[in-house]
GROMACS .gro file of C-alpha atoms in nm:
model
  384
    1UNK     CA    1  11.537  13.524   8.295
    2UNK     CA    2  11.472  13.707   8.616
    3UNK     CA    3  11.634  13.599   8.935
    4UNK     CA    4  11.852  13.696   9.229
    5UNK     CA    5  12.083  13.564   9.483
    6UNK     CA    6  12.103  13.629   9.860
    7UNK     CA    7  12.419  13.729  10.047
    8UNK     CA    8  12.505  13.446  10.284
    9UNK     CA    9  12.829  13.450  10.475
   10UNK     CA   10  13.018  13.124  10.448
   11UNK     CA   11  12.983  12.824  10.213
   12UNK     CA   12  12.625  12.723  10.118
   13UNK     CA   13  12.596  12.343  10.149
   14UNK     CA   14  12.216  12.284  10.094
   15UNK     CA   15  11.877  12.455  10.062
   16UNK     CA   16  11.512  12.376  10.039
   17UNK     CA   17  11.171  12.540  10.006
   18UNK     CA   18  10.929  12.538  10.306
   19UNK     CA   19  10.572  12.543  10.181
   20UNK     CA   20  10.350  12.779  10.380
   21UNK     CA   21   9.986  12.880  10.370
   22UNK     CA   22   9.878  13.155  10.118
   23UNK     CA   23  10.202  13.106   9.923
   24UNK     CA   24  10.406  13.282  10.178
   25UNK     CA   25  10.683  13.034  10.126
   26UNK     CA   26  11.015  13.024  10.313
   27UNK     CA   27  11.363  12.901  10.220
   28UNK     CA   28  11.585  12.714  10.466
   29UNK     CA   29  11.964  12.731  10.385
   30UNK     CA   30  12.244  12.532  10.531
   31UNK     CA   31  12.584  12.684  10.549
   32UNK     CA   32  12.933  12.637  10.697
   33UNK     CA   33  13.191  12.896  10.779
   34UNK     CA   34  13.470  12.652  10.863
   35UNK     CA   35  13.452  12.719  11.235
   36UNK     CA   36  13.075  12.667  11.276
   37UNK     CA   37  12.765  12.560  11.077
   38UNK     CA   38  12.415  12.695  11.088
   39UNK     CA   39  12.068  12.692  10.932
   40UNK     CA   40  11.898  13.013  10.822
   41UNK     CA   41  11.543  13.073  10.722
   42UNK     CA   42  11.459  13.344  10.467
   43UNK     CA   43  11.122  13.466  10.333
   44UNK     CA   44  11.041  13.460   9.965
   45UNK     CA   45  10.897  13.753   9.769
   46UNK     CA   46  10.713  13.622   9.453
   47UNK     CA   47  10.662  13.975   9.315
   48UNK     CA   48  11.034  14.038   9.249
   49UNK     CA   49  11.155  13.676   9.271
   50UNK     CA   50  11.389  13.738   9.567
   51UNK     CA   51  11.467  13.629   9.923
   52UNK     CA   52  11.471  13.855  10.221
   53UNK     CA   53  11.799  14.045  10.273
   54UNK     CA   54  11.849  13.899  10.625
   55UNK     CA   55  11.733  13.564  10.787
   56UNK     CA   56  11.412  13.545  10.977
   57UNK     CA   57  11.554  13.278  11.208
   58UNK     CA   58  11.882  13.109  11.268
   59UNK     CA   59  12.007  12.788  11.432
   60UNK     CA   60  12.373  12.731  11.511
   61UNK     CA   61  12.522  12.378  11.533
   62UNK     CA   62  12.710  12.431  11.851
   63UNK     CA   63  12.799  12.061  11.878
   64UNK     CA   64  12.967  12.060  11.537
   65UNK     CA   65  12.863  11.898  11.206
   66UNK     CA   66  12.804  12.048  10.860
   67UNK     CA   67  12.466  12.046  10.689
   68UNK     CA   68  12.448  11.796  10.402
   69UNK     CA   69  12.082  11.766  10.292
   70UNK     CA   70  11.743  11.902  10.403
   71UNK     CA   71  11.406  11.724  10.367
   72UNK     CA   72  11.094  11.931  10.439
   73UNK     CA   73  10.771  11.767  10.534
   74UNK     CA   74  10.485  11.842  10.282
   75UNK     CA   75  10.292  12.017  10.559
   76UNK     CA   76  10.570  12.273  10.599
   77UNK     CA   77  10.567  12.228  10.977
   78UNK     CA   78  10.886  12.007  11.016
   79UNK     CA   79  11.207  11.943  10.836
   80UNK     CA   80  11.501  11.703  10.884
   81UNK     CA   81  11.858  11.810  10.822
   82UNK     CA   82  12.127  11.567  10.760
   83UNK     CA   83  12.474  11.661  10.883
   84UNK     CA   84  12.813  11.505  10.865
   85UNK     CA   85  12.743  11.334  11.200
   86UNK     CA   86  12.372  11.244  11.180
   87UNK     CA   87  12.024  11.390  11.142
   88UNK     CA   88  11.835  11.657  11.329
   89UNK     CA   89  11.463  11.724  11.338
   90UNK     CA   90  11.327  12.075  11.351
   91UNK     CA   91  10.981  12.215  11.410
   92UNK     CA   92  10.855  12.552  11.284
   93UNK     CA   93  10.617  12.766  11.481
   94UNK     CA   94  10.501  13.127  11.484
   95UNK     CA   95  10.389  13.351  11.197
   96UNK     CA   96  10.588  13.446  10.892
   97UNK     CA   97  10.669  13.784  11.050
   98UNK     CA   98  10.805  13.612  11.357
   99UNK     CA   99  10.895  13.259  11.244
  100UNK     CA  100  11.093  13.037  11.483
  101UNK     CA  101  11.217  12.678  11.474
  102UNK     CA  102  11.350  12.448  11.745
  103UNK     CA  103  11.553  12.122  11.740
  104UNK     CA  104  11.369  11.816  11.872
  105UNK     CA  105  11.478  11.470  11.985
  106UNK     CA  106  11.527  11.234  11.689
  107UNK     CA  107  11.609  10.859  11.692
  108UNK     CA  108  11.858  10.877  11.397
  109UNK     CA  109  12.071  11.166  11.515
  110UNK     CA  110  12.386  10.947  11.524
  111UNK     CA  111  12.361  10.753  11.198
  112UNK     CA  112  12.622  10.947  11.015
  113UNK     CA  113  12.581  11.157  10.692
  114UNK     CA  114  12.273  11.077  10.482
  115UNK     CA  115  12.331  11.170  10.120
  116UNK     CA  116  11.965  11.145  10.033
  117UNK     CA  117  11.650  11.222  10.229
  118UNK     CA  118  11.285  11.269  10.122
  119UNK     CA  119  10.935  11.248  10.246
  120UNK     CA  120  10.661  11.077  10.062
  121UNK     CA  121  10.412  11.284   9.877
  122UNK     CA  122  10.145  11.219  10.140
  123UNK     CA  123  10.382  11.280  10.429
  124UNK     CA  124  10.337  10.937  10.578
  125UNK     CA  125  10.696  10.807  10.522
  126UNK     CA  126  11.055  10.929  10.553
  127UNK     CA  127  11.338  10.764  10.352
  128UNK     CA  128  11.708  10.813  10.400
  129UNK     CA  129  12.007  10.687  10.199
  130UNK     CA  130  12.347  10.704  10.366
  131UNK     CA  131  12.691  10.770  10.221
  132UNK     CA  132  12.765  10.423  10.352
  133UNK     CA  133  12.485  10.272  10.142
  134UNK     CA  134  12.250  10.212  10.436
  135UNK     CA  135  11.881  10.245  10.342
  136UNK     CA  136  11.618  10.329  10.601
  137UNK     CA  137  11.245  10.371  10.556
  138UNK     CA  138  11.032  10.504  10.843
  139UNK     CA  139  10.661  10.557  10.909
  140UNK     CA  140  10.601  10.917  10.989
  141UNK     CA  141  10.577  11.063  11.247
  142UNK     CA  142  10.608  10.742  11.465
  143UNK     CA  143  10.943  10.660  11.313
  144UNK     CA  144  10.848  10.294  11.309
  145UNK     CA  145  11.106  10.114  11.092
  146UNK     CA  146  10.959   9.972  10.771
  147UNK     CA  147  11.292   9.889  10.593
  148UNK     CA  148  11.642   9.875  10.738
  149UNK     CA  149  11.895   9.758  10.477
  150UNK     CA  150  12.261   9.821  10.558
  151UNK     CA  151  12.394   9.714  10.217
  152UNK     CA  152  12.129   9.851   9.986
  153UNK     CA  153  12.388  10.035   9.766
  154UNK     CA  154  12.760  10.100   9.751
  155UNK     CA  155  12.672  10.459   9.830
  156UNK     CA  156  12.347  10.646   9.766
  157UNK     CA  157  12.323  10.889   9.482
  158UNK     CA  158  11.945  10.978   9.465
  159UNK     CA  159  11.601  10.869   9.586
  160UNK     CA  160  11.238  10.952   9.514
  161UNK     CA  161  10.888  10.842   9.611
  162UNK     CA  162  10.609  10.761   9.360
  163UNK     CA  163  10.298  10.988   9.364
  164UNK     CA  164  10.098  10.720   9.556
  165UNK     CA  165  10.382  10.652   9.795
  166UNK     CA  166  10.376  10.276   9.702
  167UNK     CA  167  10.726  10.279   9.556
  168UNK     CA  168  11.062  10.433   9.610
  169UNK     CA  169  11.340  10.450   9.359
  170UNK     CA  170  11.700  10.471   9.459
  171UNK     CA  171  12.029  10.499   9.263
  172UNK     CA  172  12.392  10.429   9.359
  173UNK     CA  173  12.731  10.589   9.288
  174UNK     CA  174  12.818  10.269   9.102
  175UNK     CA  175  12.535  10.314   8.844
  176UNK     CA  176  12.290  10.063   8.991
  177UNK     CA  177  11.926  10.144   9.047
  178UNK     CA  178  11.659   9.969   9.261
  179UNK     CA  179  11.284   9.999   9.319
  180UNK     CA  180  11.149   9.940   9.672
  181UNK     CA  181  10.799   9.839   9.761
  182UNK     CA  182  10.722  10.063  10.064
  183UNK     CA  183  10.490   9.808  10.222
  184UNK     CA  184  10.721   9.511  10.249
  185UNK     CA  185  11.059   9.648  10.138
  186UNK     CA  186  11.106   9.397   9.860
  187UNK     CA  187  11.345   9.550   9.605
  188UNK     CA  188  11.359   9.521   9.223
  189UNK     CA  189  11.680   9.598   9.033
  190UNK     CA  190  11.640   9.802   8.709
  191UNK     CA  191  11.823   9.640   8.411
  192UNK     CA  192  12.103   9.831   8.242
  193UNK     CA  193  12.376   9.769   7.987
  194UNK     CA  194  12.733   9.729   8.094
  195UNK     CA  195  12.832  10.070   7.959
  196UNK     CA  196  12.540  10.252   8.131
  197UNK     CA  197  12.516  10.416   8.469
  198UNK     CA  198  12.167  10.510   8.610
  199UNK     CA  199  12.239  10.815   8.813
  200UNK     CA  200  11.930  11.032   8.902
  201UNK     CA  201  11.562  10.940   8.936
  202UNK     CA  202  11.220  11.108   8.962
  203UNK     CA  203  10.872  10.966   8.945
  204UNK     CA  204  10.611  11.146   8.737
  205UNK     CA  205  10.375  11.360   8.948
  206UNK     CA  206  10.095  11.469   8.709
  207UNK     CA  207   9.846  11.210   8.819
  208UNK     CA  208   9.814  11.040   8.479
  209UNK     CA  209   9.977  10.712   8.388
  210UNK     CA  210  10.279  10.687   8.621
  211UNK     CA  211  10.636  10.669   8.492
  212UNK     CA  212  10.984  10.678   8.636
  213UNK     CA  213  11.238  10.920   8.479
  214UNK     CA  214  11.609  10.846   8.517
  215UNK     CA  215  11.930  11.006   8.386
  216UNK     CA  216  12.161  10.748   8.222
  217UNK     CA  217  12.519  10.831   8.151
  218UNK     CA  218  12.645  10.628   7.856
  219UNK     CA  219  13.007  10.725   7.797
  220UNK     CA  220  13.005  11.102   7.725
  221UNK     CA  221  12.632  11.101   7.641
  222UNK     CA  222  12.362  11.196   7.891
  223UNK     CA  223  12.027  11.035   7.830
  224UNK     CA  224  11.681  11.065   7.998
  225UNK     CA  225  11.514  10.722   8.014
  226UNK     CA  226  11.150  10.649   8.087
  227UNK     CA  227  11.033  10.336   8.264
  228UNK     CA  228  10.693  10.176   8.293
  229UNK     CA  229  10.632  10.116   8.665
  230UNK     CA  230  10.391   9.833   8.600
  231UNK     CA  231  10.665   9.614   8.449
  232UNK     CA  232  10.978   9.820   8.531
  233UNK     CA  233  11.085   9.794   8.164
  234UNK     CA  234  11.243  10.084   7.991
  235UNK     CA  235  11.004  10.240   7.743
  236UNK     CA  236  11.268  10.457   7.568
  237UNK     CA  237  11.532  10.726   7.613
  238UNK     CA  238  11.615  11.065   7.464
  239UNK     CA  239  11.920  11.289   7.456
  240UNK     CA  240  11.807  11.643   7.543
  241UNK     CA  241  12.113  11.813   7.686
  242UNK     CA  242  12.443  11.657   7.646
  243UNK     CA  243  12.608  11.763   7.967
  244UNK     CA  244  12.648  11.537   8.278
  245UNK     CA  245  12.374  11.613   8.533
  246UNK     CA  246  12.445  11.652   8.899
  247UNK     CA  247  12.081  11.683   9.028
  248UNK     CA  248  11.728  11.638   8.898
  249UNK     CA  249  11.390  11.753   9.032
  250UNK     CA  250  11.024  11.763   8.919
  251UNK     CA  251  10.755  12.026   8.976
  252UNK     CA  252  10.477  11.954   9.230
  253UNK     CA  253  10.218  11.944   8.937
  254UNK     CA  254  10.442  11.709   8.736
  255UNK     CA  255  10.452  11.933   8.427
  256UNK     CA  256  10.829  12.004   8.429
  257UNK     CA  257  11.153  11.821   8.496
  258UNK     CA  258  11.463  12.014   8.572
  259UNK     CA  259  11.824  11.911   8.544
  260UNK     CA  260  12.118  12.083   8.701
  261UNK     CA  261  12.449  12.020   8.533
  262UNK     CA  262  12.800  11.986   8.671
  263UNK     CA  263  12.889  12.296   8.464
  264UNK     CA  264  12.630  12.521   8.640
  265UNK     CA  265  12.355  12.514   8.387
  266UNK     CA  266  11.985  12.442   8.447
  267UNK     CA  267  11.756  12.293   8.178
  268UNK     CA  268  11.380  12.271   8.221
  269UNK     CA  269  11.195  11.996   8.032
  270UNK     CA  270  10.828  11.986   7.935
  271UNK     CA  271  10.726  11.642   8.043
  272UNK     CA  272  10.435  11.608   7.791
  273UNK     CA  273  10.655  11.687   7.486
  274UNK     CA  274  10.986  11.567   7.640
  275UNK     CA  275  11.157  11.875   7.493
  276UNK     CA  276  11.360  12.151   7.667
  277UNK     CA  277  11.123  12.438   7.742
  278UNK     CA  278  11.383  12.666   7.905
  279UNK     CA  279  11.765  12.661   7.929
  280UNK     CA  280  11.950  12.876   8.174
  281UNK     CA  281  12.318  12.859   8.090
  282UNK     CA  282  12.597  12.949   8.334
  283UNK     CA  283  12.356  13.003   8.618
  284UNK     CA  284  12.632  12.885   8.856
  285UNK     CA  285  12.918  12.943   8.620
  286UNK     CA  286  13.155  12.647   8.601
  287UNK     CA  287  13.032  12.497   8.931
  288UNK     CA  288  12.846  12.179   9.023
  289UNK     CA  289  12.482  12.256   9.122
  290UNK     CA  290  12.422  12.086   9.454
  291UNK     CA  291  12.055  12.172   9.521
  292UNK     CA  292  11.763  12.223   9.273
  293UNK     CA  293  11.395  12.253   9.360
  294UNK     CA  294  11.083  12.408   9.212
  295UNK     CA  295  10.895  12.661   9.411
  296UNK     CA  296  10.565  12.506   9.546
  297UNK     CA  297  10.346  12.765   9.377
  298UNK     CA  298  10.557  12.962   9.117
  299UNK     CA  299  10.767  12.875   8.815
  300UNK     CA  300  11.081  12.961   9.015
  301UNK     CA  301  11.383  12.745   9.083
  302UNK     CA  302  11.599  12.739   9.394
  303UNK     CA  303  11.962  12.638   9.330
  304UNK     CA  304  12.282  12.621   9.534
  305UNK     CA  305  12.645  12.571   9.456
  306UNK     CA  306  12.955  12.590   9.679
  307UNK     CA  307  13.106  12.879   9.481
  308UNK     CA  308  12.795  13.099   9.397
  309UNK     CA  309  12.580  13.022   9.698
  310UNK     CA  310  12.201  13.021   9.673
  311UNK     CA  311  11.991  13.167   9.387
  312UNK     CA  312  11.620  13.201   9.307
  313UNK     CA  313  11.549  13.219   8.937
  314UNK     CA  314  11.228  13.284   8.746
  315UNK     CA  315  11.200  13.027   8.474
  316UNK     CA  316  11.121  13.109   8.111
  317UNK     CA  317  10.831  12.865   8.070
  318UNK     CA  318  10.468  12.930   7.958
  319UNK     CA  319  10.265  13.105   8.231
  320UNK     CA  320  10.011  12.885   8.403
  321UNK     CA  321   9.651  12.994   8.441
  322UNK     CA  322   9.564  13.095   8.795
  323UNK     CA  323   9.243  12.971   8.945
  324UNK     CA  324   9.092  13.319   8.961
  325UNK     CA  325   9.177  13.383   8.599
  326UNK     CA  326   8.991  13.064   8.492
  327UNK     CA  327   8.682  13.179   8.695
  328UNK     CA  328   8.706  13.530   8.539
  329UNK     CA  329   8.719  13.381   8.195
  330UNK     CA  330   8.410  13.169   8.261
  331UNK     CA  331   8.228  13.471   8.396
  332UNK     CA  332   8.322  13.671   8.089
  333UNK     CA  333   8.196  13.394   7.856
  334UNK     CA  334   7.863  13.377   8.050
  335UNK     CA  335   7.809  13.755   8.031
  336UNK     CA  336   7.891  13.753   7.657
  337UNK     CA  337   7.646  13.476   7.601
  338UNK     CA  338   7.378  13.662   7.788
  339UNK     CA  339   7.434  13.985   7.585
  340UNK     CA  340   7.417  13.797   7.256
  341UNK     CA  341   7.099  13.625   7.363
  342UNK     CA  342   6.942  13.959   7.455
  343UNK     CA  343   7.040  14.116   7.122
  344UNK     CA  344   6.899  13.813   6.929
  345UNK     CA  345   6.580  13.829   7.126
  346UNK     CA  346   6.525  14.196   7.058
  347UNK     CA  347   6.580  14.161   6.680
  348UNK     CA  348   6.444  13.825   6.615
  349UNK     CA  349   6.125  13.741   6.402
  350UNK     CA  350   6.097  13.403   6.552
  351UNK     CA  351   5.807  13.273   6.761
  352UNK     CA  352   5.969  13.444   7.058
  353UNK     CA  353   5.883  13.786   6.906
  354UNK     CA  354   5.539  13.755   6.735
  355UNK     CA  355   5.350  14.081   6.704
  356UNK     CA  356   5.078  14.149   6.959
  357UNK     CA  357   4.743  14.025   6.815
  358UNK     CA  358   4.554  14.330   6.953
  359UNK     CA  359   4.750  14.565   6.722
  360UNK     CA  360   4.665  14.382   6.403
  361UNK     CA  361   4.418  14.568   6.159
  362UNK     CA  362   4.060  14.437   6.154
  363UNK     CA  363   3.943  14.263   5.836
  364UNK     CA  364   3.571  14.330   5.747
  365UNK     CA  365   3.355  14.051   5.610
  366UNK     CA  366   3.232  14.094   5.249
  367UNK     CA  367   2.861  14.061   5.210
  368UNK     CA  368   2.706  13.990   4.867
  369UNK     CA  369   2.334  14.061   4.817
  370UNK     CA  370   2.107  13.849   4.605
  371UNK     CA  371   2.062  14.113   4.331
  372UNK     CA  372   2.430  14.145   4.266
  373UNK     CA  373   2.451  13.775   4.256
  374UNK     CA  374   2.181  13.755   3.988
  375UNK     CA  375   2.357  14.020   3.783
  376UNK     CA  376   2.674  13.813   3.780
  377UNK     CA  377   2.486  13.495   3.705
  378UNK     CA  378   2.286  13.642   3.410
  379UNK     CA  379   2.582  13.602   3.186
  380UNK     CA  380   2.582  13.277   3.009
  381UNK     CA  381   2.874  13.074   2.901
  382UNK     CA  382   3.131  13.259   2.703
  383UNK     CA  383   3.173  13.124   2.355
  384UNK     CA  384   3.545  13.096   2.285
   0.00000   0.00000   0.00000
């Protein structure tokens, strides 16, 4: 396991990746020093899996409030930060060498702390789930209200959009889970047994048959359940890592799920096999992991905890083929085929390589005169 942490003064409260062109990604970190809070943006170096030693840009919350959660728009141009008082919208501009971000007017800046926030995959919707259980779904960027449900849950635990942005799953601190149709806001409640709590949720993102993954706490046992989104019936469940999970995420290509435990471990699960592909124990030793995200382009995880701050960790999973590597392999196969064909052509006796007729020896015609013919015919029948 390769990885590194970054020195950040104060308590880290949240963090998130900011996707940028040409994989020059950034990381935005929320922190609190007790007297003031701030957001800091760091650059990411994929070669040594590390963040820059100092922030590229900083914003100080002069009016108070501590960062709680960050949701970055898929374009990487905007992000929303939930604080203990409300939400703030920030816009990024400038180049990576001189990145800046400014706070903009936002209609939900006084709604109180939002425990969960996320943009839809296509960036057309923003969903927020409050500590008070209030659910809001907005059209982006107009902020037209699609759903406004004050009593959606007792208190929000987790939310996630489906790949096509048609559905949104939400879970509550009391173990309940609901599915929301993002067009009309009609909810469906997932069924569970009396001794089960549905805690975390993520939709599949690989573009094949869609599923919903949830963590289910059943006594001291932690299960991962899989739901069919056409019927919202549970297909099955599996126990992969028997430690209570505090956070769950899924890679952008949908190949891997990751769970952060309340003990500071991170387990990475191969979605196809539903087996643990990589286990990183004691990453945040003895501390609840509060943030967990896959890098947009690398098999690297961003994690935070109140005690150990922020870390970027290279995951021990099979290396993916890069696009240029695939093209290079195809070119190599083409060249190898061309060479084999040339060798075959030069050494083949097939019709492709008949000898030149002009080089063949001439065959003279045999002429028999009449005298010779009579000599041969003078012999009569042979008496055997």
